[in-house]
Amino acid sequence: METNCADGSSPHSSEEVFSSDKSLQNEKGVESTREGNWSDLTEQALVDIFSRLNLGERWNRASPVCKSWFKASRDPFLWHVVDFEQYFGRTRENAFWWTVEFQKKIDRMVKIAVDCGGGNLRELHVRHCSDESIAYMAQRCPNIQRLSIKTCQNVTDTSVCQIASGCYKIEELDISYCYNISHASLEKIGANCKYLTTLKRNMLNSLDPSEHRDAIPTEYINMAPLSGDDEATVFAKYMPNLKHLEIKFSKLSPKGLRILVDGCPNLEHLDLFGCLNLRSRELDEVTANAKNLKVLIKPNFFIPRASFNAERYGHWQLYDERFQTNAFQI
Amino acid sequence: MAANTVTFRGLRDEEVYEDFEVEKAVAMESEVVKNFIEKDTGMEPLRFPIPCRNIKSGKVLEMVLDYCKFHAHARSFTIPDDDVKTWDNEFAEKALSADKNQVTFCHILLAANFLQIEDLFCLLLKAGADLLKDKSVEELRQIFKIENDFSEQEEEAIVQETKWTYA
């Protein structure tokens, strides 16, 4: 914060100091003849005020007020973090979110956020968008570090490969419940995104569909990838720096788990909730040597030893492993 | 003007000036004044009143200087943070309710900007943000006496493209 005059010379008198237009931020200054009101507030002051509002308040209340407020609300400074998850998370999964109409809307909103943020965008949390907006983002936001695109039924390997090539700074990636992303693009992510330490690739609970009743199309629930082991191989080979991994309800086998744990020695947090094919003893054996593992979330269910077929039993209940007894053995 | 005081000269209206004399410590709450005093060597600092042409009225300058007085006092007497916060909140309230359209509030904010009084500037920005919360677009326009310079179609387009729907 200088008090030099505009031409860089030192001030000789208080007259000179205070006749110059210096202030905390670059401001145009207010004409002394006008009364002055909020639309006169320097853009920087407005941007600062807007930074204290949440996304919805900025977007829906402040930006339509007038043109100068609209312009301030689009300042890149306000678009480091774009979090739609706060709105999705307020209600249960909703059937409307699975419609094409909603997807188009979300795609448009993501594109606006990308246009505003560009290289400033560091974090994006959204659901139900498609390849269209994700590819758009991947081409324009090289500095993104945390990306959450859960339940995006129409995000495929196409745009995830673009993320891999455009967004090398990614540290955290959540692609939970995106069943049209395969391990093929995850391989590219691993190969190009060397800073990636957190990956969430959770699947929906297919054992107890009542959780998603009326919201998620049944055919979608049934198309969960079965390639738990293939993905484990990708993680081990291409993402050795992983620290935090969540793969709830994955079809990972004990063999795949071993590959994973051996290949990712830096794992500190591993969430295997609902991984039906893993049993307690095998889990303990395999993870015994994982030196850095601090949090291990176990599959935490009980299935009678004799059978694994979901069709045989009409209704699964999940029991805490502590209550397992031999009485259930068949 | 005594050696330990600084005079701020504010506009009461178009022609008439009003001078406010404060202790140097108070004036140093303003970063601009502080830098000027600290950089000055030899010459008696601020022999002349500081002309505050960008500050709209004497009332605004008076309130700004009240803030500076309290904070300079709080600094030297180490008043507890909670008490300072309470005073600050009351000040912000006063500034907001000084007139119907927050004109005074805006002017104080701009004055804080002009004189580089960081804490005051931040305090008022936060108060401004709190004021914006939970208001509809129309309410915001009314409160801050802002003219809508969007056409109906433009405004509708903006609203539609960002409206969140829970269908």
CSV table of C-alpha atoms in Angstrom, one decimal:
chain,number,residue,atom,x,y,z
A,1,MET,CA,0.0,0.0,0.0
A,2,GLU,CA,2.0,2.9,-1.3
A,3,THR,CA,1.5,6.6,-0.9
A,4,ASN,CA,3.5,7.5,-3.9
A,5,CYS,CA,1.9,9.7,-6.5
A,6,ALA,CA,0.8,8.2,-9.8
A,7,ASP,CA,4.0,9.2,-11.5
A,8,GLY,CA,6.0,7.3,-8.9
A,9,SER,CA,7.6,10.3,-7.2
A,10,SER,CA,7.5,10.7,-3.4
A,11,PRO,CA,4.8,13.0,-2.0
A,12,HIS,CA,5.8,16.4,-0.9
A,13,SER,CA,2.7,17.3,1.0
A,14,SER,CA,-0.4,15.9,2.3
A,15,GLU,CA,-2.3,17.6,-0.5
A,16,GLU,CA,-0.6,15.5,-3.0
A,17,VAL,CA,-1.0,12.3,-1.1
A,18,PHE,CA,-4.7,12.7,-0.6
A,19,SER,CA,-5.5,14.0,-4.0
A,20,SER,CA,-4.4,10.8,-5.6
A,21,ASP,CA,-6.8,8.0,-6.0
A,22,LYS,CA,-5.1,5.3,-4.0
A,23,SER,CA,-7.1,2.9,-1.9
A,24,LEU,CA,-7.1,-0.7,-0.7
A,25,GLN,CA,-8.0,-2.0,-4.0
A,26,ASN,CA,-7.8,-0.5,-7.5
A,27,GLU,CA,-10.9,1.6,-7.6
A,28,LYS,CA,-12.2,4.0,-10.1
A,29,GLY,CA,-13.3,6.4,-7.4
A,30,VAL,CA,-16.7,7.9,-7.1
A,31,GLU,CA,-17.6,11.1,-8.7
A,32,SER,CA,-18.1,13.8,-6.1
A,33,THR,CA,-21.3,15.1,-7.6
A,34,ARG,CA,-23.3,11.9,-7.5
A,35,GLU,CA,-25.1,10.8,-4.4
A,36,GLY,CA,-23.5,7.4,-4.4
A,37,ASN,CA,-25.3,4.1,-3.6
A,38,TRP,CA,-24.7,0.4,-3.8
A,39,SER,CA,-24.4,0.2,-7.5
A,40,ASP,CA,-21.5,2.7,-7.3
A,41,LEU,CA,-19.6,0.5,-4.9
A,42,THR,CA,-16.4,-0.4,-6.5
A,43,GLU,CA,-16.4,-3.7,-8.2
A,44,GLN,CA,-13.8,-5.1,-5.9
A,45,ALA,CA,-15.8,-4.2,-2.8
A,46,LEU,CA,-18.8,-5.9,-4.4
A,47,VAL,CA,-16.8,-8.9,-5.2
A,48,ASP,CA,-15.6,-9.1,-1.7
A,49,ILE,CA,-19.1,-8.9,-0.3
A,50,PHE,CA,-20.3,-11.5,-2.8
A,51,SER,CA,-17.5,-13.8,-1.7
A,52,ARG,CA,-19.3,-14.0,1.7
A,53,LEU,CA,-22.5,-15.3,0.1
A,54,ASN,CA,-23.0,-18.9,-0.9
A,55,LEU,CA,-23.4,-20.0,-4.5
A,56,GLY,CA,-27.2,-19.8,-4.6
A,57,GLU,CA,-27.4,-16.4,-3.0
A,58,ARG,CA,-24.9,-15.0,-5.4
A,59,TRP,CA,-26.4,-16.6,-8.4
A,60,ASN,CA,-30.1,-16.2,-7.8
A,61,ARG,CA,-30.3,-13.1,-5.7
A,62,ALA,CA,-27.3,-10.9,-6.3
A,63,SER,CA,-26.6,-11.4,-10.0
A,64,PRO,CA,-30.0,-10.4,-11.4
A,65,VAL,CA,-30.2,-7.1,-9.4
A,66,CYS,CA,-28.4,-4.9,-12.0
A,67,LYS,CA,-25.6,-5.1,-14.6
A,68,SER,CA,-22.8,-4.1,-12.3
A,69,TRP,CA,-23.8,-6.7,-9.7
A,70,PHE,CA,-24.1,-9.2,-12.5
A,71,LYS,CA,-20.6,-8.4,-13.6
A,72,ALA,CA,-19.2,-8.6,-10.0
A,73,SER,CA,-20.9,-11.9,-9.4
A,74,ARG,CA,-19.0,-13.4,-12.4
A,75,ASP,CA,-15.6,-12.3,-11.2
A,76,PRO,CA,-13.1,-15.2,-11.4
A,77,PHE,CA,-12.2,-14.6,-7.8
A,78,LEU,CA,-15.6,-16.0,-6.7
A,79,TRP,CA,-15.2,-19.2,-8.7
A,80,HIS,CA,-12.4,-21.1,-7.0
A,81,VAL,CA,-14.9,-23.5,-5.5
A,82,VAL,CA,-18.1,-24.5,-7.1
A,83,ASP,CA,-20.2,-26.7,-4.9
A,84,PHE,CA,-23.5,-28.0,-6.1
A,85,GLU,CA,-23.3,-30.9,-3.8
A,86,GLN,CA,-24.6,-28.7,-1.0
A,87,TYR,CA,-27.9,-28.5,-2.9
A,88,PHE,CA,-28.0,-32.1,-4.0
A,89,GLY,CA,-27.2,-33.2,-0.4
A,90,ARG,CA,-30.2,-31.5,1.0
A,91,THR,CA,-32.7,-34.1,-0.1
A,92,ARG,CA,-32.7,-37.8,-1.0
A,93,GLU,CA,-31.8,-38.9,-4.5
A,94,ASN,CA,-34.6,-37.6,-6.7
A,95,ALA,CA,-36.2,-39.1,-9.8
A,96,PHE,CA,-36.2,-35.8,-11.6
A,97,TRP,CA,-32.4,-35.6,-11.4
A,98,TRP,CA,-32.3,-38.6,-13.7
A,99,THR,CA,-34.1,-36.9,-16.5
A,100,VAL,CA,-32.6,-35.5,-19.6
A,101,GLU,CA,-34.1,-32.1,-18.8
A,102,PHE,CA,-32.3,-31.9,-15.5
A,103,GLN,CA,-29.1,-33.1,-17.0
A,104,LYS,CA,-29.2,-30.4,-19.7
A,105,LYS,CA,-29.8,-27.8,-16.9
A,106,ILE,CA,-26.9,-29.0,-14.8
A,107,ASP,CA,-24.6,-29.1,-17.9
A,108,ARG,CA,-25.5,-25.5,-18.6
A,109,MET,CA,-24.8,-24.5,-15.0
A,110,VAL,CA,-21.5,-26.2,-15.0
A,111,LYS,CA,-20.5,-24.5,-18.2
A,112,ILE,CA,-21.4,-21.1,-16.7
A,113,ALA,CA,-19.2,-21.9,-13.7
A,114,VAL,CA,-16.4,-23.0,-16.0
A,115,ASP,CA,-16.8,-19.8,-18.1
A,116,CYS,CA,-16.5,-17.7,-14.9
A,117,GLY,CA,-13.8,-19.6,-13.2
A,118,GLY,CA,-11.6,-20.9,-16.0
A,119,GLY,CA,-8.1,-21.3,-14.7
A,120,ASN,CA,-9.2,-20.2,-11.3
A,121,LEU,CA,-11.5,-23.1,-10.8
A,122,ARG,CA,-9.9,-25.4,-8.1
A,123,GLU,CA,-12.9,-27.5,-6.9
A,124,LEU,CA,-16.0,-28.7,-8.5
A,125,HIS,CA,-18.7,-30.8,-6.8
A,126,VAL,CA,-21.6,-31.8,-9.0
A,127,ARG,CA,-23.9,-34.7,-9.8
A,128,HIS,CA,-25.9,-35.8,-12.9
A,129,CYS,CA,-24.0,-33.8,-15.5
A,130,SER,CA,-22.8,-35.4,-18.7
A,131,ASP,CA,-19.8,-35.7,-20.9
A,132,GLU,CA,-20.7,-32.4,-22.5
A,133,SER,CA,-20.0,-30.2,-19.5
A,134,ILE,CA,-17.1,-32.4,-18.1
A,135,ALA,CA,-15.3,-32.3,-21.4
A,136,TYR,CA,-15.9,-28.5,-21.5
A,137,MET,CA,-14.4,-28.2,-18.0
A,138,ALA,CA,-11.5,-30.4,-18.8
A,139,GLN,CA,-10.4,-28.2,-21.7
A,140,ARG,CA,-10.6,-25.0,-19.7
A,141,CYS,CA,-9.7,-25.7,-16.1
A,142,PRO,CA,-6.2,-27.0,-16.0
A,143,ASN,CA,-5.8,-26.1,-12.3
A,144,ILE,CA,-8.6,-28.1,-10.9
A,145,GLN,CA,-7.5,-30.0,-7.8
A,146,ARG,CA,-10.7,-31.6,-6.4
A,147,LEU,CA,-13.4,-33.0,-8.6
A,148,SER,CA,-16.5,-34.7,-7.5
A,149,ILE,CA,-18.8,-36.0,-10.2
A,150,LYS,CA,-21.0,-38.6,-8.4
A,151,THR,CA,-24.0,-40.3,-9.9
A,152,CYS,CA,-23.3,-38.9,-13.4
A,153,GLN,CA,-24.9,-41.6,-15.5
A,154,ASN,CA,-23.8,-40.0,-18.7
A,155,VAL,CA,-20.2,-39.3,-17.9
A,156,THR,CA,-18.2,-41.9,-19.8
A,157,ASP,CA,-14.6,-42.8,-20.5
A,158,THR,CA,-14.6,-40.1,-23.2
A,159,SER,CA,-14.7,-37.1,-20.9
A,160,VAL,CA,-12.7,-38.8,-18.2
A,161,CYS,CA,-9.8,-39.3,-20.6
A,162,GLN,CA,-10.1,-35.6,-21.3
A,163,ILE,CA,-9.8,-34.9,-17.6
A,164,ALA,CA,-6.7,-37.1,-17.6
A,165,SER,CA,-5.1,-35.1,-20.3
A,166,GLY,CA,-6.3,-31.6,-19.3
A,167,CYS,CA,-6.3,-31.7,-15.5
A,168,TYR,CA,-3.0,-33.1,-14.3
A,169,LYS,CA,-3.2,-31.3,-11.0
A,170,ILE,CA,-6.1,-33.3,-9.7
A,171,GLU,CA,-5.5,-34.5,-6.1
A,172,GLU,CA,-9.0,-35.8,-5.3
A,173,LEU,CA,-11.4,-37.5,-7.6
A,174,ASP,CA,-14.9,-38.8,-6.7
A,175,ILE,CA,-16.6,-40.8,-9.5
A,176,SER,CA,-18.9,-42.8,-7.2
A,177,TYR,CA,-21.9,-44.3,-8.8
A,178,CYS,CA,-20.8,-43.5,-12.4
A,179,TYR,CA,-21.3,-46.8,-14.1
A,180,ASN,CA,-20.3,-45.7,-17.6
A,181,ILE,CA,-16.8,-45.0,-16.5
A,182,SER,CA,-14.6,-48.0,-16.8
A,183,HIS,CA,-11.1,-48.9,-15.7
A,184,ALA,CA,-9.8,-47.9,-19.1
A,185,SER,CA,-10.1,-44.2,-18.4
A,186,LEU,CA,-9.0,-44.7,-14.8
A,187,GLU,CA,-5.8,-46.0,-16.2
A,188,LYS,CA,-5.3,-42.8,-18.1
A,189,ILE,CA,-6.1,-40.8,-15.0
A,190,GLY,CA,-3.5,-42.8,-13.0
A,191,ALA,CA,-0.9,-42.3,-15.7
A,192,ASN,CA,-1.3,-38.6,-16.1
A,193,CYS,CA,-2.5,-37.3,-12.8
A,194,LYS,CA,0.5,-37.8,-10.6
A,195,TYR,CA,-0.8,-35.8,-7.7
A,196,LEU,CA,-3.9,-38.0,-7.2
A,197,THR,CA,-4.0,-39.2,-3.6
A,198,THR,CA,-7.7,-39.6,-3.0
A,199,LEU,CA,-10.0,-41.7,-5.2
A,200,LYS,CA,-13.7,-42.6,-4.5
A,201,ARG,CA,-15.2,-45.2,-6.8
A,202,ASN,CA,-18.1,-46.3,-4.6
A,203,MET,CA,-21.0,-48.4,-6.1
A,204,LEU,CA,-24.6,-48.3,-5.1
A,205,ASN,CA,-26.0,-50.7,-2.5
A,206,SER,CA,-27.3,-53.4,-4.8
A,207,LEU,CA,-28.3,-55.7,-1.9
A,208,ASP,CA,-30.9,-53.4,-0.5
A,209,PRO,CA,-32.6,-51.6,-3.4
A,210,SER,CA,-35.2,-50.0,-1.0
A,211,GLU,CA,-32.6,-47.4,-0.4
A,212,HIS,CA,-33.0,-46.1,-3.9
A,213,ARG,CA,-36.6,-47.0,-4.6
A,214,ASP,CA,-38.5,-44.5,-6.7
A,215,ALA,CA,-35.4,-42.5,-7.6
A,216,ILE,CA,-32.7,-44.5,-9.3
A,217,PRO,CA,-33.8,-46.6,-12.3
A,218,THR,CA,-33.4,-50.3,-11.5
A,219,GLU,CA,-31.7,-51.0,-14.7
A,220,TYR,CA,-28.9,-48.5,-13.7
A,221,ILE,CA,-28.5,-50.2,-10.3
A,222,ASN,CA,-28.0,-53.5,-12.1
A,223,MET,CA,-25.3,-52.3,-14.5
A,224,ALA,CA,-22.7,-51.7,-11.8
A,225,PRO,CA,-19.3,-52.7,-13.2
A,226,LEU,CA,-18.2,-56.2,-12.1
A,227,SER,CA,-14.6,-55.4,-12.8
A,228,GLY,CA,-13.5,-54.9,-9.2
A,229,ASP,CA,-10.2,-56.8,-9.8
A,230,ASP,CA,-9.4,-55.1,-13.1
A,231,GLU,CA,-9.8,-51.8,-11.3
A,232,ALA,CA,-7.6,-53.0,-8.4
A,233,THR,CA,-4.9,-53.8,-10.9
A,234,VAL,CA,-5.2,-50.4,-12.4
A,235,PHE,CA,-4.9,-48.7,-9.0
A,236,ALA,CA,-1.9,-50.8,-8.1
A,237,LYS,CA,-0.1,-50.2,-11.4
A,238,TYR,CA,-1.0,-46.6,-12.1
A,239,MET,CA,-1.8,-45.0,-8.8
A,240,PRO,CA,0.8,-46.2,-6.4
A,241,ASN,CA,0.6,-42.9,-4.5
A,242,LEU,CA,-3.0,-43.4,-3.4
A,243,LYS,CA,-3.6,-42.5,0.2
A,244,HIS,CA,-7.4,-42.6,0.4
A,245,LEU,CA,-9.5,-45.1,-1.5
A,246,GLU,CA,-13.2,-45.9,-1.3
A,247,ILE,CA,-14.7,-48.7,-3.2
A,248,LYS,CA,-17.9,-49.5,-1.3
A,249,PHE,CA,-19.9,-52.4,-2.8
A,250,SER,CA,-17.1,-53.3,-5.2
A,251,LYS,CA,-17.0,-56.8,-6.6
A,252,LEU,CA,-13.3,-57.0,-5.6
A,253,SER,CA,-12.1,-60.5,-4.8
A,254,PRO,CA,-9.4,-61.4,-2.2
A,255,LYS,CA,-6.9,-61.8,-5.0
A,256,GLY,CA,-7.7,-58.3,-6.2
A,257,LEU,CA,-7.4,-56.9,-2.7
A,258,ARG,CA,-4.0,-58.4,-2.4
A,259,ILE,CA,-2.9,-56.8,-5.7
A,260,LEU,CA,-4.3,-53.5,-4.5
A,261,VAL,CA,-2.7,-53.5,-1.1
A,262,ASP,CA,0.6,-54.6,-2.4
A,263,GLY,CA,0.6,-52.0,-5.2
A,264,CYS,CA,-0.5,-49.1,-3.1
A,265,PRO,CA,1.7,-49.1,-0.1
A,266,ASN,CA,0.8,-45.5,0.9
A,267,LEU,CA,-2.8,-46.3,1.6
A,268,GLU,CA,-4.0,-44.8,4.8
A,269,HIS,CA,-7.7,-45.1,4.4
A,270,LEU,CA,-9.5,-48.0,2.7
A,271,ASP,CA,-13.2,-48.3,2.6
A,272,LEU,CA,-14.4,-51.7,1.6
A,273,PHE,CA,-18.0,-51.5,3.0
A,274,GLY,CA,-20.3,-53.8,1.2
A,275,CYS,CA,-17.6,-55.7,-0.7
A,276,LEU,CA,-19.3,-59.0,-0.6
A,277,ASN,CA,-16.5,-61.2,-1.9
A,278,LEU,CA,-14.2,-60.4,1.0
A,279,ARG,CA,-14.2,-62.2,4.3
A,280,SER,CA,-12.9,-61.1,7.6
A,281,ARG,CA,-10.0,-63.5,7.8
A,282,GLU,CA,-8.7,-62.9,4.3
A,283,LEU,CA,-9.0,-59.2,4.9
A,284,ASP,CA,-7.0,-59.3,8.0
A,285,GLU,CA,-4.3,-61.4,6.3
A,286,VAL,CA,-3.9,-59.2,3.3
A,287,THR,CA,-4.0,-55.9,5.2
A,288,ALA,CA,-1.6,-57.1,8.0
A,289,ASN,CA,1.4,-55.8,6.0
A,290,ALA,CA,-0.2,-52.5,5.1
A,291,LYS,CA,2.1,-50.4,7.2
A,292,ASN,CA,0.5,-47.0,6.6
A,293,LEU,CA,-3.1,-48.1,6.8
A,294,LYS,CA,-4.8,-46.2,9.6
A,295,VAL,CA,-8.5,-46.6,8.7
A,296,LEU,CA,-9.9,-49.8,7.3
A,297,ILE,CA,-13.7,-49.9,6.9
A,298,LYS,CA,-14.6,-53.6,6.6
A,299,PRO,CA,-17.4,-55.1,4.5
A,300,ASN,CA,-19.4,-55.3,7.7
A,301,PHE,CA,-22.0,-57.7,6.7
A,302,PHE,CA,-22.8,-61.3,7.5
A,303,ILE,CA,-23.7,-63.9,4.9
A,304,PRO,CA,-24.1,-67.6,5.8
A,305,ARG,CA,-21.0,-69.5,4.7
A,306,ALA,CA,-22.8,-72.0,2.6
A,307,SER,CA,-24.2,-69.8,0.0
A,308,PHE,CA,-23.5,-66.6,-1.7
A,309,ASN,CA,-26.4,-66.3,-4.0
A,310,ALA,CA,-28.5,-63.3,-3.5
A,311,GLU,CA,-31.4,-64.9,-5.3
A,312,ARG,CA,-31.8,-67.6,-2.7
A,313,TYR,CA,-32.5,-65.2,0.1
A,314,GLY,CA,-35.3,-62.8,-0.6
A,315,HIS,CA,-34.2,-60.2,1.9
A,316,TRP,CA,-30.8,-59.4,3.1
A,317,GLN,CA,-30.1,-57.9,6.4
A,318,LEU,CA,-26.8,-56.5,7.2
A,319,TYR,CA,-25.4,-57.5,10.6
A,320,ASP,CA,-22.5,-56.2,12.4
A,321,GLU,CA,-19.8,-58.8,12.3
A,322,ARG,CA,-19.6,-58.8,16.1
A,323,PHE,CA,-22.9,-60.6,16.2
A,324,GLN,CA,-21.9,-63.5,13.9
A,325,THR,CA,-22.2,-66.9,15.4
A,326,ASN,CA,-22.1,-70.4,14.1
A,327,ALA,CA,-25.7,-70.8,14.6
A,328,PHE,CA,-26.2,-69.4,11.1
A,329,GLN,CA,-24.0,-71.8,9.4
A,330,ILE,CA,-25.6,-74.1,6.9
B,1,MET,CA,-2.3,22.4,14.8
B,2,ALA,CA,-0.4,20.8,17.6
B,3,ALA,CA,2.5,18.4,16.8
B,4,ASN,CA,0.6,15.3,18.0
B,5,THR,CA,-2.6,15.9,16.2
B,6,VAL,CA,-3.8,15.4,12.7
B,7,THR,CA,-6.7,17.3,11.0
B,8,PHE,CA,-9.0,15.7,8.5
B,9,ARG,CA,-10.9,18.1,6.4
B,10,GLY,CA,-14.3,16.9,5.2
B,11,LEU,CA,-16.9,18.3,2.9
B,12,ARG,CA,-20.0,19.3,4.8
B,13,ASP,CA,-21.6,20.3,1.5
B,14,GLU,CA,-20.3,21.6,-1.9
B,15,GLU,CA,-18.6,24.7,-0.5
B,16,VAL,CA,-18.1,24.3,3.2
B,17,TYR,CA,-15.4,22.4,4.9
B,18,GLU,CA,-15.5,20.9,8.3
B,19,ASP,CA,-12.3,20.0,10.1
B,20,PHE,CA,-11.9,17.2,12.5
B,21,GLU,CA,-8.8,17.2,14.7
B,22,VAL,CA,-7.7,13.9,16.2
B,23,GLU,CA,-4.7,12.6,18.0
B,24,LYS,CA,-1.9,11.2,15.8
B,25,ALA,CA,-2.5,7.7,17.2
B,26,VAL,CA,-6.1,7.8,16.0
B,27,ALA,CA,-5.1,9.1,12.6
B,28,MET,CA,-2.6,6.2,12.2
B,29,GLU,CA,-5.5,3.8,12.1
B,30,SER,CA,-5.6,4.9,8.5
B,31,GLU,CA,-2.8,3.1,6.6
B,32,VAL,CA,-2.4,6.0,4.2
B,33,VAL,CA,-1.8,8.4,7.0
B,34,LYS,CA,0.4,5.9,8.8
B,35,ASN,CA,2.6,5.4,5.8
B,36,PHE,CA,2.9,9.0,5.1
B,37,ILE,CA,3.9,9.8,8.7
B,38,GLU,CA,6.4,7.0,8.9
B,39,LYS,CA,8.0,7.8,5.6
B,40,ASP,CA,8.2,11.4,6.3
B,41,THR,CA,11.6,12.5,7.5
B,42,GLY,CA,12.5,15.8,9.0
B,43,MET,CA,9.4,17.7,8.0
B,44,GLU,CA,6.7,18.1,10.6
B,45,PRO,CA,4.1,15.5,9.7
B,46,LEU,CA,0.9,16.7,8.3
B,47,ARG,CA,1.1,20.4,9.0
B,48,PHE,CA,-1.8,20.9,6.8
B,49,PRO,CA,-5.3,19.4,7.1
B,50,ILE,CA,-5.8,16.3,5.1
B,51,PRO,CA,-8.3,17.0,2.4
B,52,CYS,CA,-10.8,14.2,2.1
B,53,ARG,CA,-12.4,15.0,-1.2
B,54,ASN,CA,-13.6,11.5,-1.8
B,55,ILE,CA,-15.5,11.4,1.5
B,56,LYS,CA,-19.1,12.5,1.0
B,57,SER,CA,-20.0,14.3,4.1
B,58,GLY,CA,-18.8,15.5,7.5
B,59,LYS,CA,-21.1,13.0,9.1
B,60,VAL,CA,-19.4,10.1,7.3
B,61,LEU,CA,-16.0,11.4,8.3
B,62,GLU,CA,-17.1,11.8,11.8
B,63,MET,CA,-18.2,8.2,12.0
B,64,VAL,CA,-15.0,7.0,10.4
B,65,LEU,CA,-13.0,8.9,13.0
B,66,ASP,CA,-15.2,7.6,15.8
B,67,TYR,CA,-14.2,4.1,14.7
B,68,CYS,CA,-10.6,5.1,14.6
B,69,LYS,CA,-10.8,6.7,18.0
B,70,PHE,CA,-12.3,3.6,19.6
B,71,HIS,CA,-9.8,1.2,18.0
B,72,ALA,CA,-6.8,3.3,18.8
B,73,HIS,CA,-8.1,3.4,22.4
B,74,ALA,CA,-8.7,-0.3,22.4
B,75,ARG,CA,-5.2,-1.0,21.2
B,76,SER,CA,-3.5,1.1,23.8
B,77,PHE,CA,-5.7,-0.1,26.7
B,78,THR,CA,-6.0,-3.7,25.5
B,79,ILE,CA,-9.7,-3.9,25.6
B,80,PRO,CA,-10.8,-7.5,25.4
B,81,ASP,CA,-11.7,-8.8,21.9
B,82,ASP,CA,-15.3,-9.6,22.8
B,83,ASP,CA,-15.9,-6.0,23.9
B,84,VAL,CA,-14.3,-4.7,20.7
B,85,LYS,CA,-16.5,-7.1,18.7
B,86,THR,CA,-19.7,-5.9,20.4
B,87,TRP,CA,-18.7,-2.3,19.8
B,88,ASP,CA,-18.0,-3.1,16.1
B,89,ASN,CA,-21.3,-4.7,15.6
B,90,GLU,CA,-23.1,-1.8,17.1
B,91,PHE,CA,-21.1,0.5,14.9
B,92,ALA,CA,-22.1,-1.5,11.8
B,93,GLU,CA,-25.7,-1.4,12.9
B,94,LYS,CA,-25.5,2.4,13.3
B,95,ALA,CA,-23.9,2.7,9.9
B,96,LEU,CA,-26.6,0.6,8.2
B,97,SER,CA,-29.5,2.3,9.9
B,98,ALA,CA,-28.2,5.9,9.5
B,99,ASP,CA,-30.5,6.4,6.6
B,100,LYS,CA,-33.1,4.5,4.6
B,101,ASN,CA,-31.1,3.6,1.6
B,102,GLN,CA,-27.8,2.7,3.2
B,103,VAL,CA,-26.2,5.7,1.5
B,104,THR,CA,-24.2,6.5,4.6
B,105,PHE,CA,-23.2,2.9,4.9
B,106,CYS,CA,-21.8,2.9,1.4
B,107,HIS,CA,-20.0,6.2,2.0
B,108,ILE,CA,-18.4,4.9,5.1
B,109,LEU,CA,-17.3,1.8,3.2
B,110,LEU,CA,-15.8,3.9,0.5
B,111,ALA,CA,-14.2,6.2,3.0
B,112,ALA,CA,-12.6,3.2,4.7
B,113,ASN,CA,-11.4,2.1,1.3
B,114,PHE,CA,-10.0,5.6,0.5
B,115,LEU,CA,-8.2,6.0,3.8
B,116,GLN,CA,-7.1,2.4,3.9
B,117,ILE,CA,-8.6,1.4,7.2
B,118,GLU,CA,-8.5,-2.3,6.7
B,119,ASP,CA,-10.5,-3.4,9.8
B,120,LEU,CA,-13.3,-1.0,9.2
B,121,PHE,CA,-13.5,-2.0,5.6
B,122,CYS,CA,-13.7,-5.7,6.4
B,123,LEU,CA,-16.3,-5.1,9.1
B,124,LEU,CA,-18.6,-3.2,6.8
B,125,LEU,CA,-18.1,-5.7,3.9
B,126,LYS,CA,-19.2,-8.5,6.3
B,127,ALA,CA,-22.1,-6.4,7.5
B,128,GLY,CA,-23.0,-5.8,3.8
B,129,ALA,CA,-22.9,-9.5,3.1
B,130,ASP,CA,-25.2,-10.2,6.0
B,131,LEU,CA,-27.6,-7.6,4.8
B,132,LEU,CA,-27.7,-9.3,1.4
B,133,LYS,CA,-28.6,-12.7,2.7
B,134,ASP,CA,-32.1,-13.9,2.6
B,135,LYS,CA,-33.4,-11.1,0.5
B,136,SER,CA,-35.1,-11.5,-2.8
B,137,VAL,CA,-33.9,-9.7,-5.9
B,138,GLU,CA,-36.6,-7.1,-5.7
B,139,GLU,CA,-36.0,-6.5,-2.0
B,140,LEU,CA,-32.4,-5.9,-2.7
B,141,ARG,CA,-33.2,-3.3,-5.3
B,142,GLN,CA,-35.5,-1.5,-3.0
B,143,ILE,CA,-33.2,-1.5,0.0
B,144,PHE,CA,-30.3,-0.3,-1.9
B,145,LYS,CA,-32.2,1.9,-4.3
B,146,ILE,CA,-30.7,0.3,-7.3
B,147,GLU,CA,-32.3,0.8,-10.7
B,148,ASN,CA,-32.8,-2.4,-12.7
B,149,ASP,CA,-30.9,-1.8,-15.9
B,150,PHE,CA,-31.8,-5.2,-17.4
B,151,SER,CA,-34.6,-5.7,-19.9
B,152,GLU,CA,-37.3,-8.1,-18.8
B,153,GLN,CA,-36.0,-10.8,-21.2
B,154,GLU,CA,-32.4,-10.4,-20.0
B,155,GLU,CA,-33.5,-10.6,-16.4
B,156,GLU,CA,-35.7,-13.7,-17.1
B,157,ALA,CA,-32.8,-15.4,-18.9
B,158,ILE,CA,-30.4,-14.8,-16.0
B,159,VAL,CA,-32.9,-16.1,-13.5
B,160,GLN,CA,-33.8,-19.2,-15.5
B,161,GLU,CA,-30.3,-20.3,-16.3
B,162,THR,CA,-29.2,-20.5,-12.7
B,163,LYS,CA,-32.4,-21.4,-10.9
B,164,TRP,CA,-32.1,-24.6,-8.8
B,165,THR,CA,-35.1,-26.8,-9.1
B,166,TYR,CA,-36.2,-29.6,-6.9
B,167,ALA,CA,-38.9,-31.2,-9.0
